[in-house]
Amino acid sequence: MTARNAFLFPGQGSYLPGVFRDLADRHPLVDATLAAVDDVAAELGREPVSPMLIDAGSPTLQDLVDHDPPALHLAIFAASVTAFRVLVEDCGVRPDILLGHSFGELVALTAAGAFSLENGARLVGRRDEALQRSSAPPGGLVAVNCGARRAQHLLDALDEWSLAVAADNSPDQVVVSGPDTDLQRLQEVAEVLGITATRLRIPYPFHNRLMADAAEDFGARVADVPKRPPRLRVYSSLLGRYVEDIADVERVVSGHLVLRVRFLDAVRAVHADGARRFVESGPKGVLADLVAAVVPGVTTTAPFRKRTDTRSLQSDVEELAPQRSNGRSATRSAYAPATPVRAPRHTAAADDVTPTPLRIPVFRQRPEPETPTAVNGHGGDDRDAVFETVRELYADLLGYPPDALEPDADLEADLGIDSIKQTEAFARASERLDLPTSEAKVRLTNYTTLDAVVDLLLDLREGRRPVEAHR
């Protein structure tokens, strides 16, 4: 059987400020795709999204969840479609199968040609109009580190009608959706049972019957949006099969807010159909990591796990793309965007970065201080010992050499550590330091560097109230 490439389109939470910072002035495709989405944003009366994906100082994921979810959703869409065009048209990776997760199914359909780029962006805008009118209570999602059957038993025991298994991601992870109060109770019970339950930075209880009115409203709002059968193979984890025709496209669109994501089954299905190489088309690497846990032995790549430059990107996908004599790809996306490729509008020079292999960032060796010094009120010797302990724990969990973890490296943007991994690493560090604390008591996403995490642990150990000044 021919080894096929499966493109993974992530959904909620797949956002990294300035993810294309080091590509924008070298890839006309980046500028052209973001410009087309910006035009739709202006049509919708919104600010452009391109600065969010070019400027590393743009609002964080948490800022957007709290204050501007519509901007976040359009940015996620733009990032994934842009990544797809760069990987296919510039790097030459052949898209044999497309597989989206949650909101990512809309992006996959757009990449496959079911919607034009502009109409895909309009789809996102109308989706937010429906979400804003929804009668669902304030809620969100919690990732639970157990299988679907055990998670369902846990929900049955809680006897909360509003809680639902939203996504079955792997044998050891499901996502539960529901109102804030019920999710808090779920986390408390899971902690007693020794099950890790991490609140995700998601502003709505997606894939839940609570979203039924929003789903109906959304379906009505997009009924007139032009659509056609996908030109590429799209496997829907919502339908549990390939998308074959316009009716299937409509089923995915109308049902994606309420139907359960069966990602585990979908990965196994496309693997049975020959998918042996999985490439994540979007920021971070959550789906690639899930695939590696589901079907060991396949090749998984997340080229935009962190900010990357042209040379590193080509290195990351080298084994996925056929040899080319002219350095350019003959492969084209399934859709032909109405906006032609333009010269880049972003004139600021990209920062110099050292090309590095995927997941093995190269950082400076952390110098040892000549004499112990107090940092943030913590003794130098003691703090250094805690730092080394924490660095070794994080490195072991993430598969990095310890020296690669520099004190001021951004855990998410530089190291690709998502909130679930950060929670697990923090829990291990807390256990090693005998700290009776839990993730629910602090917002870990406010502590964005290893130095900040060490300060937090020392504050907790010494009984001081943590200072959330490490954003």
Short mmCIF file of C-alpha atoms in Angstrom, two decimals:
data_model
loop_
_atom_site.label_atom_id
_atom_site.label_comp_id
_atom_site.label_asym_id
_atom_site.label_seq_id
_atom_site.Cartn_x
_atom_site.Cartn_y
_atom_site.Cartn_z
CA MET A 1 0.00 0.00 0.00
CA THR A 2 1.29 3.45 -0.94
CA ALA A 3 2.21 5.57 2.08
CA ARG A 4 -0.07 8.60 2.08
CA ASN A 5 0.18 12.04 3.66
CA ALA A 6 -2.62 13.09 6.00
CA PHE A 7 -2.99 16.79 6.78
CA LEU A 8 -4.31 17.58 10.26
CA PHE A 9 -6.32 20.77 10.79
CA PRO A 10 -6.47 21.76 14.48
CA GLY A 11 -9.40 23.56 16.02
CA GLN A 12 -9.99 25.62 19.12
CA GLY A 13 -6.84 26.85 20.86
CA SER A 14 -4.58 26.50 17.82
CA TYR A 15 -3.22 30.03 17.95
CA LEU A 16 0.33 31.32 18.35
CA PRO A 17 0.98 35.09 18.25
CA GLY A 18 3.27 35.96 15.37
CA VAL A 19 3.48 32.37 14.12
CA PHE A 20 4.47 33.57 10.62
CA ARG A 21 6.79 36.34 11.82
CA ASP A 22 9.88 34.81 10.22
CA LEU A 23 8.13 33.75 7.01
CA ALA A 24 6.11 36.84 6.12
CA ASP A 25 8.79 38.65 4.14
CA ARG A 26 9.91 35.52 2.28
CA HIS A 27 6.64 33.79 1.37
CA PRO A 28 4.27 35.69 -0.95
CA LEU A 29 1.70 32.97 -0.21
CA VAL A 30 1.59 34.07 3.43
CA ASP A 31 0.90 37.67 2.48
CA ALA A 32 -1.66 36.81 -0.19
CA THR A 33 -3.66 34.43 2.00
CA LEU A 34 -3.70 36.73 5.02
CA ALA A 35 -4.63 39.68 2.80
CA ALA A 36 -7.67 37.80 1.50
CA VAL A 37 -8.83 37.01 5.05
CA ASP A 38 -8.20 40.64 6.08
CA ASP A 39 -10.49 41.76 3.26
CA VAL A 40 -13.27 39.57 4.65
CA ALA A 41 -12.57 40.86 8.16
CA ALA A 42 -13.07 44.41 6.89
CA GLU A 43 -16.28 43.31 5.19
CA LEU A 44 -17.45 41.99 8.58
CA GLY A 45 -16.50 45.26 10.30
CA ARG A 46 -13.54 43.75 12.13
CA GLU A 47 -9.87 44.51 12.50
CA PRO A 48 -7.42 42.63 10.24
CA VAL A 49 -6.03 39.36 11.56
CA SER A 50 -2.68 39.44 9.74
CA PRO A 51 -0.93 41.52 12.46
CA MET A 52 -1.90 38.84 15.01
CA LEU A 53 -0.06 36.20 12.97
CA ILE A 54 2.92 38.39 12.00
CA ASP A 55 3.66 40.32 15.20
CA ALA A 56 4.95 38.20 18.10
CA GLY A 57 3.72 40.87 20.50
CA SER A 58 0.08 40.36 19.51
CA PRO A 59 -2.60 39.43 22.08
CA THR A 60 -2.18 36.03 23.71
CA LEU A 61 -4.60 33.15 23.40
CA GLN A 62 -6.00 33.87 26.86
CA ASP A 63 -6.45 37.58 26.04
CA LEU A 64 -8.47 36.70 22.94
CA VAL A 65 -10.54 34.04 24.73
CA ASP A 66 -11.41 36.59 27.42
CA HIS A 67 -11.98 39.64 25.24
CA ASP A 68 -12.32 38.84 21.52
CA PRO A 69 -13.24 35.24 20.58
CA PRO A 70 -14.32 36.26 17.03
CA ALA A 71 -10.83 37.60 16.30
CA LEU A 72 -9.35 34.39 17.70
CA HIS A 73 -11.50 32.16 15.50
CA LEU A 74 -10.70 34.10 12.32
CA ALA A 75 -7.00 34.05 13.22
CA ILE A 76 -7.08 30.26 13.73
CA PHE A 77 -8.77 29.84 10.35
CA ALA A 78 -6.27 32.14 8.63
CA ALA A 79 -3.27 30.43 10.24
CA SER A 80 -4.36 26.93 9.23
CA VAL A 81 -5.24 27.82 5.63
CA THR A 82 -1.98 29.76 5.27
CA ALA A 83 0.03 26.85 6.67
CA PHE A 84 -1.70 24.50 4.23
CA ARG A 85 -0.90 26.67 1.21
CA VAL A 86 2.74 27.05 2.21
CA LEU A 87 3.18 23.32 2.89
CA VAL A 88 1.46 22.24 -0.34
CA GLU A 89 2.28 24.95 -2.87
CA ASP A 90 5.70 26.04 -1.66
CA CYS A 91 7.12 22.98 0.14
CA GLY A 92 5.56 20.43 -2.20
CA VAL A 93 3.87 18.16 0.36
CA ARG A 94 1.14 16.13 -1.39
CA PRO A 95 -2.25 16.35 0.41
CA ASP A 96 -3.68 12.83 0.10
CA ILE A 97 -6.15 13.00 3.00
CA LEU A 98 -7.41 15.97 5.03
CA LEU A 99 -8.60 15.46 8.60
CA GLY A 100 -9.94 18.27 10.77
CA HIS A 101 -10.63 18.38 14.49
CA SER A 102 -13.72 20.29 15.68
CA PHE A 103 -13.56 23.81 14.17
CA GLY A 104 -10.70 22.47 12.05
CA GLU A 105 -13.23 20.54 9.94
CA LEU A 106 -14.43 23.85 8.47
CA VAL A 107 -10.83 24.72 7.63
CA ALA A 108 -10.25 21.28 6.07
CA LEU A 109 -13.33 21.72 3.86
CA THR A 110 -12.04 25.12 2.75
CA ALA A 111 -8.57 23.74 1.99
CA ALA A 112 -10.20 20.92 0.00
CA GLY A 113 -12.13 23.37 -2.15
CA ALA A 114 -15.64 22.92 -0.75
CA PHE A 115 -15.54 26.66 -0.02
CA SER A 116 -13.45 29.40 -1.55
CA LEU A 117 -10.94 31.03 0.77
CA GLU A 118 -13.12 34.12 1.10
CA ASN A 119 -16.32 32.15 1.70
CA GLY A 120 -14.55 29.99 4.26
CA ALA A 121 -13.66 33.17 6.16
CA ARG A 122 -17.27 34.39 5.85
CA LEU A 123 -18.37 31.06 7.27
CA VAL A 124 -16.27 31.75 10.37
CA GLY A 125 -17.76 35.23 10.72
CA ARG A 126 -21.35 33.96 10.56
CA ARG A 127 -20.50 31.20 13.00
CA ASP A 128 -19.48 33.83 15.55
CA GLU A 129 -22.70 35.74 14.96
CA ALA A 130 -24.59 32.55 15.88
CA LEU A 131 -22.38 31.92 18.92
CA GLN A 132 -22.96 35.41 20.24
CA ARG A 133 -26.73 34.87 20.07
CA SER A 134 -26.59 31.43 21.70
CA SER A 135 -28.60 30.78 24.86
CA ALA A 136 -25.99 28.30 26.17
CA PRO A 137 -24.75 29.08 29.70
CA PRO A 138 -21.14 30.21 30.22
CA GLY A 139 -19.01 27.13 29.79
CA GLY A 140 -16.10 25.50 28.06
CA LEU A 141 -14.04 22.33 27.78
CA VAL A 142 -11.93 20.19 30.11
CA ALA A 143 -9.35 17.65 28.88
CA VAL A 144 -9.51 14.48 30.98
CA ASN A 145 -6.64 12.01 30.94
CA CYS A 146 -8.59 8.77 30.61
CA GLY A 147 -10.40 6.79 27.95
CA ALA A 148 -13.91 7.52 26.68
CA ARG A 149 -15.53 4.64 28.56
CA ARG A 150 -14.09 5.65 31.92
CA ALA A 151 -14.94 9.30 31.24
CA GLN A 152 -18.56 8.36 30.51
CA HIS A 153 -18.73 6.40 33.77
CA LEU A 154 -17.46 9.50 35.56
CA LEU A 155 -20.13 11.67 33.93
CA ASP A 156 -22.82 9.10 34.76
CA ALA A 157 -21.73 9.19 38.40
CA LEU A 158 -21.87 12.99 38.46
CA ASP A 159 -25.38 12.80 36.98
CA GLU A 160 -25.12 16.21 35.32
CA TRP A 161 -27.27 16.32 32.19
CA SER A 162 -25.34 19.27 30.77
CA LEU A 163 -21.95 17.52 30.73
CA ALA A 164 -21.01 15.57 27.60
CA VAL A 165 -18.00 13.86 26.09
CA ALA A 166 -17.14 16.39 23.39
CA ALA A 167 -14.12 14.67 21.84
CA ASP A 168 -12.58 11.21 22.00
CA ASN A 169 -8.98 12.05 21.16
CA SER A 170 -6.86 9.06 22.17
CA PRO A 171 -6.97 5.98 24.42
CA ASP A 172 -5.85 8.23 27.27
CA GLN A 173 -7.58 11.54 26.58
CA VAL A 174 -11.11 12.77 26.10
CA VAL A 175 -12.53 16.26 26.27
CA VAL A 176 -15.68 17.03 28.25
CA SER A 177 -17.88 20.07 27.61
CA GLY A 178 -20.43 21.79 29.80
CA PRO A 179 -21.25 24.81 31.96
CA ASP A 180 -18.53 26.34 34.13
CA THR A 181 -20.04 25.19 37.43
CA ASP A 182 -20.39 21.58 36.31
CA LEU A 183 -16.90 21.52 34.83
CA GLN A 184 -15.51 22.75 38.14
CA ARG A 185 -17.23 19.89 39.92
CA LEU A 186 -15.85 17.45 37.33
CA GLN A 187 -12.31 18.69 37.98
CA GLU A 188 -12.73 18.34 41.73
CA VAL A 189 -13.99 14.76 41.48
CA ALA A 190 -11.29 13.85 38.95
CA GLU A 191 -8.61 15.17 41.30
CA VAL A 192 -9.91 12.97 44.11
CA LEU A 193 -9.75 9.96 41.76
CA GLY A 194 -6.22 10.82 40.67
CA ILE A 195 -7.27 11.72 37.11
CA THR A 196 -5.71 14.79 35.53
CA ALA A 197 -8.40 17.18 34.29
CA THR A 198 -7.22 20.39 32.62
CA ARG A 199 -9.46 23.34 31.80
CA LEU A 200 -8.85 24.40 28.22
CA ARG A 201 -8.85 27.99 27.02
CA ILE A 202 -12.14 27.69 25.15
CA PRO A 203 -15.05 30.12 25.65
CA TYR A 204 -18.01 27.87 24.74
CA PRO A 205 -19.30 24.34 25.62
CA PHE A 206 -18.78 23.00 22.09
CA HIS A 207 -19.95 19.54 20.93
CA ASN A 208 -22.78 19.57 23.41
CA ARG A 209 -26.57 19.65 23.15
CA LEU A 210 -26.35 23.03 24.88
CA MET A 211 -25.19 24.45 21.54
CA ALA A 212 -28.22 23.20 19.58
CA ASP A 213 -29.78 26.61 19.11
CA ALA A 214 -26.47 28.08 17.92
CA ALA A 215 -26.07 25.18 15.47
CA GLU A 216 -29.53 25.77 14.02
CA ASP A 217 -28.94 29.51 13.76
CA PHE A 218 -25.55 28.96 12.12
CA GLY A 219 -27.02 26.56 9.58
CA ALA A 220 -29.59 29.15 8.56
CA ARG A 221 -26.99 31.91 8.30
CA VAL A 222 -24.74 29.97 5.93
CA ALA A 223 -27.41 28.31 3.78
CA ASP A 224 -26.68 30.76 0.94
CA VAL A 225 -22.88 30.44 1.08
CA PRO A 226 -21.70 28.81 -2.19
CA LYS A 227 -20.31 25.31 -1.68
CA ARG A 228 -19.31 22.31 -3.78
CA PRO A 229 -18.05 18.75 -3.21
CA PRO A 230 -14.45 18.67 -1.91
CA ARG A 231 -11.76 18.30 -4.56
CA LEU A 232 -9.50 16.50 -2.08
CA ARG A 233 -10.36 13.58 0.21
CA VAL A 234 -11.68 14.85 3.54
CA TYR A 235 -12.33 12.42 6.38
CA SER A 236 -14.82 13.82 8.90
CA SER A 237 -14.38 12.80 12.51
CA LEU A 238 -17.92 14.13 13.07
CA LEU A 239 -19.56 11.95 10.41
CA GLY A 240 -17.22 8.99 10.86
CA ARG A 241 -16.54 8.72 7.11
CA TYR A 242 -15.29 10.61 4.09
CA VAL A 243 -17.15 13.70 2.91
CA GLU A 244 -18.61 12.72 -0.46
CA ASP A 245 -20.95 15.46 -1.68
CA ILE A 246 -22.57 18.80 -0.93
CA ALA A 247 -25.06 17.17 1.43
CA ASP A 248 -22.15 15.87 3.52
CA VAL A 249 -20.56 19.32 3.53
CA GLU A 250 -23.81 20.75 4.88
CA ARG A 251 -24.01 18.02 7.53
CA VAL A 252 -20.53 18.87 8.81
CA VAL A 253 -21.23 22.61 8.83
CA SER A 254 -24.58 22.38 10.58
CA GLY A 255 -23.52 19.70 13.06
CA HIS A 256 -20.01 20.66 14.07
CA LEU A 257 -21.17 22.62 17.14
CA VAL A 258 -23.09 19.68 18.65
CA LEU A 259 -21.68 16.42 17.29
CA ARG A 260 -18.97 14.51 19.15
CA VAL A 261 -15.47 14.59 17.67
CA ARG A 262 -14.35 10.97 17.21
CA PHE A 263 -10.75 11.78 16.42
CA LEU A 264 -9.39 8.47 17.72
CA ASP A 265 -11.59 6.48 15.32
CA ALA A 266 -10.80 8.88 12.47
CA VAL A 267 -7.03 8.51 12.88
CA ARG A 268 -7.35 4.72 12.89
CA ALA A 269 -9.56 4.86 9.78
CA VAL A 270 -7.20 6.99 7.68
CA HIS A 271 -4.27 4.93 8.93
CA ALA A 272 -6.05 1.82 7.62
CA ASP A 273 -6.41 3.68 4.30
CA GLY A 274 -2.65 4.11 4.04
CA ALA A 275 -1.90 7.33 5.93
CA ARG A 276 1.62 6.89 7.31
CA ARG A 277 2.77 10.49 7.43
CA PHE A 278 0.76 13.06 9.39
CA VAL A 279 1.51 16.77 9.10
CA GLU A 280 -0.22 19.39 11.25
CA SER A 281 -1.43 22.35 9.23
CA GLY A 282 -1.59 25.05 11.88
CA PRO A 283 0.10 26.43 14.99
CA LYS A 284 1.32 24.15 17.78
CA GLY A 285 1.37 20.37 17.53
CA VAL A 286 -1.52 19.02 19.58
CA LEU A 287 -2.96 16.78 16.86
CA ALA A 288 0.43 15.44 15.76
CA ASP A 289 1.12 14.41 19.35
CA LEU A 290 -2.26 12.70 19.62
CA VAL A 291 -1.64 10.77 16.40
CA ALA A 292 1.74 9.59 17.68
CA ALA A 293 -0.02 8.20 20.76
CA VAL A 294 -2.74 6.49 18.72
CA VAL A 295 -0.68 4.83 15.96
CA PRO A 296 2.98 4.48 17.00
CA GLY A 297 5.43 4.04 14.19
CA VAL A 298 3.99 6.64 11.82
CA THR A 299 5.77 9.88 10.94
CA THR A 300 4.28 12.97 12.58
CA THR A 301 5.36 16.52 11.83
CA ALA A 302 4.22 19.84 13.27
CA PRO A 303 6.18 22.46 11.28
CA PHE A 304 4.43 25.37 13.03
CA ARG A 305 4.72 24.00 16.56
CA LYS A 306 6.69 27.17 17.20
CA ARG A 307 7.73 30.13 15.09
CA THR A 308 9.87 28.92 12.23
CA ASP A 309 11.90 30.31 9.36
CA THR A 310 12.11 29.16 5.75
CA ARG A 311 15.15 26.92 6.16
CA SER A 312 13.78 25.15 9.24
CA LEU A 313 10.40 24.67 7.58
CA GLN A 314 11.97 23.04 4.52
CA SER A 315 14.02 20.78 6.80
CA ASP A 316 10.96 19.73 8.79
CA VAL A 317 9.02 18.58 5.72
CA GLU A 318 11.91 17.37 3.56
CA GLU A 319 11.00 13.69 3.80
CA LEU A 320 7.32 14.42 3.02
CA ALA A 321 7.86 16.26 -0.27
CA PRO A 322 9.04 14.82 -3.60
CA GLN A 323 12.35 15.98 -5.03
CA ARG A 324 12.00 19.11 -7.15
CA SER A 325 14.45 20.35 -9.74
CA ASN A 326 13.51 24.01 -9.57
CA GLY A 327 13.05 24.38 -5.83
CA ARG A 328 9.34 25.05 -6.24
CA SER A 329 6.34 22.78 -5.97
CA ALA A 330 4.18 21.74 -8.88
CA THR A 331 1.41 20.91 -6.41
CA ARG A 332 -1.43 23.40 -6.02
CA SER A 333 -4.13 23.81 -3.43
CA ALA A 334 -7.56 22.47 -4.30
CA TYR A 335 -9.01 25.96 -4.45
CA ALA A 336 -7.93 28.98 -6.47
CA PRO A 337 -8.20 32.04 -4.19
CA ALA A 338 -9.79 35.10 -5.73
CA THR A 339 -6.89 37.17 -4.39
CA PRO A 340 -3.75 36.79 -6.53
CA VAL A 341 -0.35 36.39 -4.94
CA ARG A 342 0.94 39.87 -4.17
CA ALA A 343 4.25 41.24 -3.08
CA PRO A 344 4.55 41.11 0.72
CA ARG A 345 3.08 44.12 2.51
CA HIS A 346 5.11 43.56 5.67
CA THR A 347 8.27 45.60 5.33
CA ALA A 348 9.77 45.03 8.76
CA ALA A 349 12.74 42.69 8.61
CA ALA A 350 12.25 39.39 10.40
CA ASP A 351 14.39 38.74 13.44
CA ASP A 352 17.42 36.55 12.85
CA VAL A 353 16.80 33.00 14.02
CA THR A 354 19.01 29.95 14.05
CA PRO A 355 17.52 27.13 11.95
CA THR A 356 16.89 24.15 14.22
CA PRO A 357 15.42 20.66 13.84
CA LEU A 358 11.83 20.13 14.91
CA ARG A 359 11.31 19.96 18.69
CA ILE A 360 15.02 20.40 19.43
CA PRO A 361 15.43 24.15 19.86
CA VAL A 362 18.97 25.42 20.29
CA PHE A 363 19.37 27.89 23.13
CA ARG A 364 22.28 29.40 24.97
CA GLN A 365 23.85 27.44 27.79
CA ARG A 366 22.59 28.88 31.06
CA PRO A 367 25.64 30.38 32.82
CA GLU A 368 26.26 29.46 36.44
CA PRO A 369 26.35 32.49 38.75
CA GLU A 370 29.69 33.16 40.35
CA THR A 371 28.06 33.85 43.71
CA PRO A 372 24.60 33.06 45.04
CA THR A 373 22.16 35.90 44.49
CA ALA A 374 18.62 36.46 45.63
CA VAL A 375 16.03 36.52 42.87
CA ASN A 376 12.50 37.73 43.60
CA GLY A 377 13.14 37.17 47.29
CA HIS A 378 14.45 33.63 46.88
CA GLY A 379 17.97 32.66 47.92
CA GLY A 380 20.36 32.07 45.02
CA ASP A 381 21.56 28.57 45.97
CA ASP A 382 18.06 27.35 46.75
CA ARG A 383 16.59 28.87 43.63
CA ASP A 384 19.26 27.37 41.39
CA ALA A 385 18.62 23.93 42.88
CA VAL A 386 14.88 24.26 42.24
CA PHE A 387 15.51 25.53 38.71
CA GLU A 388 17.69 22.53 37.87
CA THR A 389 15.09 20.15 39.29
CA VAL A 390 12.30 21.77 37.32
CA ARG A 391 14.36 21.95 34.13
CA GLU A 392 15.17 18.23 34.30
CA LEU A 393 11.51 17.34 34.87
CA TYR A 394 10.31 19.48 31.97
CA ALA A 395 13.07 18.19 29.70
CA ASP A 396 12.27 14.57 30.52
CA LEU A 397 8.56 15.05 29.84
CA LEU A 398 9.09 16.94 26.58
CA GLY A 399 11.98 14.96 25.18
CA TYR A 400 14.38 17.93 25.14
CA PRO A 401 17.99 17.92 26.36
CA PRO A 402 18.02 19.89 29.66
CA ASP A 403 20.45 22.49 28.31
CA ALA A 404 17.90 23.38 25.62
CA LEU A 405 15.54 24.85 28.23
CA GLU A 406 16.71 28.41 28.78
CA PRO A 407 15.23 30.33 31.75
CA ASP A 408 13.57 33.05 29.65
CA ALA A 409 12.44 30.94 26.69
CA ASP A 410 8.69 31.22 26.08
CA LEU A 411 7.19 27.86 27.02
CA GLU A 412 4.56 28.00 24.28
CA ALA A 413 6.04 30.07 21.47
CA ASP A 414 9.66 28.89 21.70
CA LEU A 415 9.25 25.36 23.08
CA GLY A 416 5.81 24.38 21.79
CA ILE A 417 4.47 23.42 25.24
CA ASP A 418 0.68 23.52 25.19
CA SER A 419 -1.48 24.02 28.27
CA ILE A 420 -2.07 20.29 28.82
CA LYS A 421 1.64 19.48 28.80
CA GLN A 422 2.35 22.48 31.00
CA THR A 423 -0.20 21.25 33.53
CA GLU A 424 1.36 17.78 33.59
CA ALA A 425 4.88 19.17 33.95
CA PHE A 426 3.82 21.55 36.72
CA ALA A 427 2.08 18.71 38.56
CA ARG A 428 5.28 16.63 38.44
CA ALA A 429 7.36 19.53 39.71
CA SER A 430 4.87 20.20 42.52
CA GLU A 431 4.99 16.55 43.54
CA ARG A 432 8.80 16.52 43.52
CA LEU A 433 8.82 19.61 45.77
CA ASP A 434 6.06 18.20 48.04
CA LEU A 435 3.66 21.03 47.23
CA PRO A 436 -0.04 20.31 47.98
CA THR A 437 -1.26 22.50 45.13
CA SER A 438 -3.45 21.95 42.08
CA GLU A 439 -3.78 23.51 38.65
CA ALA A 440 -7.19 24.93 39.59
CA LYS A 441 -5.63 27.28 42.16
CA VAL A 442 -3.40 29.18 39.74
CA ARG A 443 -3.65 30.13 36.09
CA LEU A 444 -0.55 28.49 34.69
CA THR A 445 -0.85 30.29 31.38
CA ASN A 446 0.17 33.50 33.19
CA TYR A 447 3.60 31.95 33.82
CA THR A 448 5.11 31.87 30.37
CA THR A 449 8.79 31.05 31.05
CA LEU A 450 10.67 28.47 33.09
CA ASP A 451 11.94 31.25 35.35
CA ALA A 452 8.36 32.31 36.04
CA VAL A 453 7.33 28.74 36.85
CA VAL A 454 10.23 28.39 39.30
CA ASP A 455 9.22 31.64 41.03
CA LEU A 456 5.65 30.35 41.28
CA LEU A 457 6.77 27.05 42.83
CA LEU A 458 8.98 28.85 45.35
CA ASP A 459 6.15 31.23 46.27
CA LEU A 460 3.82 28.28 46.85
CA ARG A 461 6.42 26.35 48.84
CA GLU A 462 7.11 29.32 51.09
CA GLY A 463 3.44 30.10 51.63
CA ARG A 464 3.46 33.38 49.73
CA ARG A 465 0.59 34.44 47.50
CA PRO A 466 1.71 33.96 43.88
CA VAL A 467 2.32 37.15 41.97
CA GLU A 468 0.86 36.88 38.45
CA ALA A 469 3.33 39.28 36.91
CA HIS A 470 5.02 36.90 34.51
CA ARG A 471 2.83 37.42 31.43
#
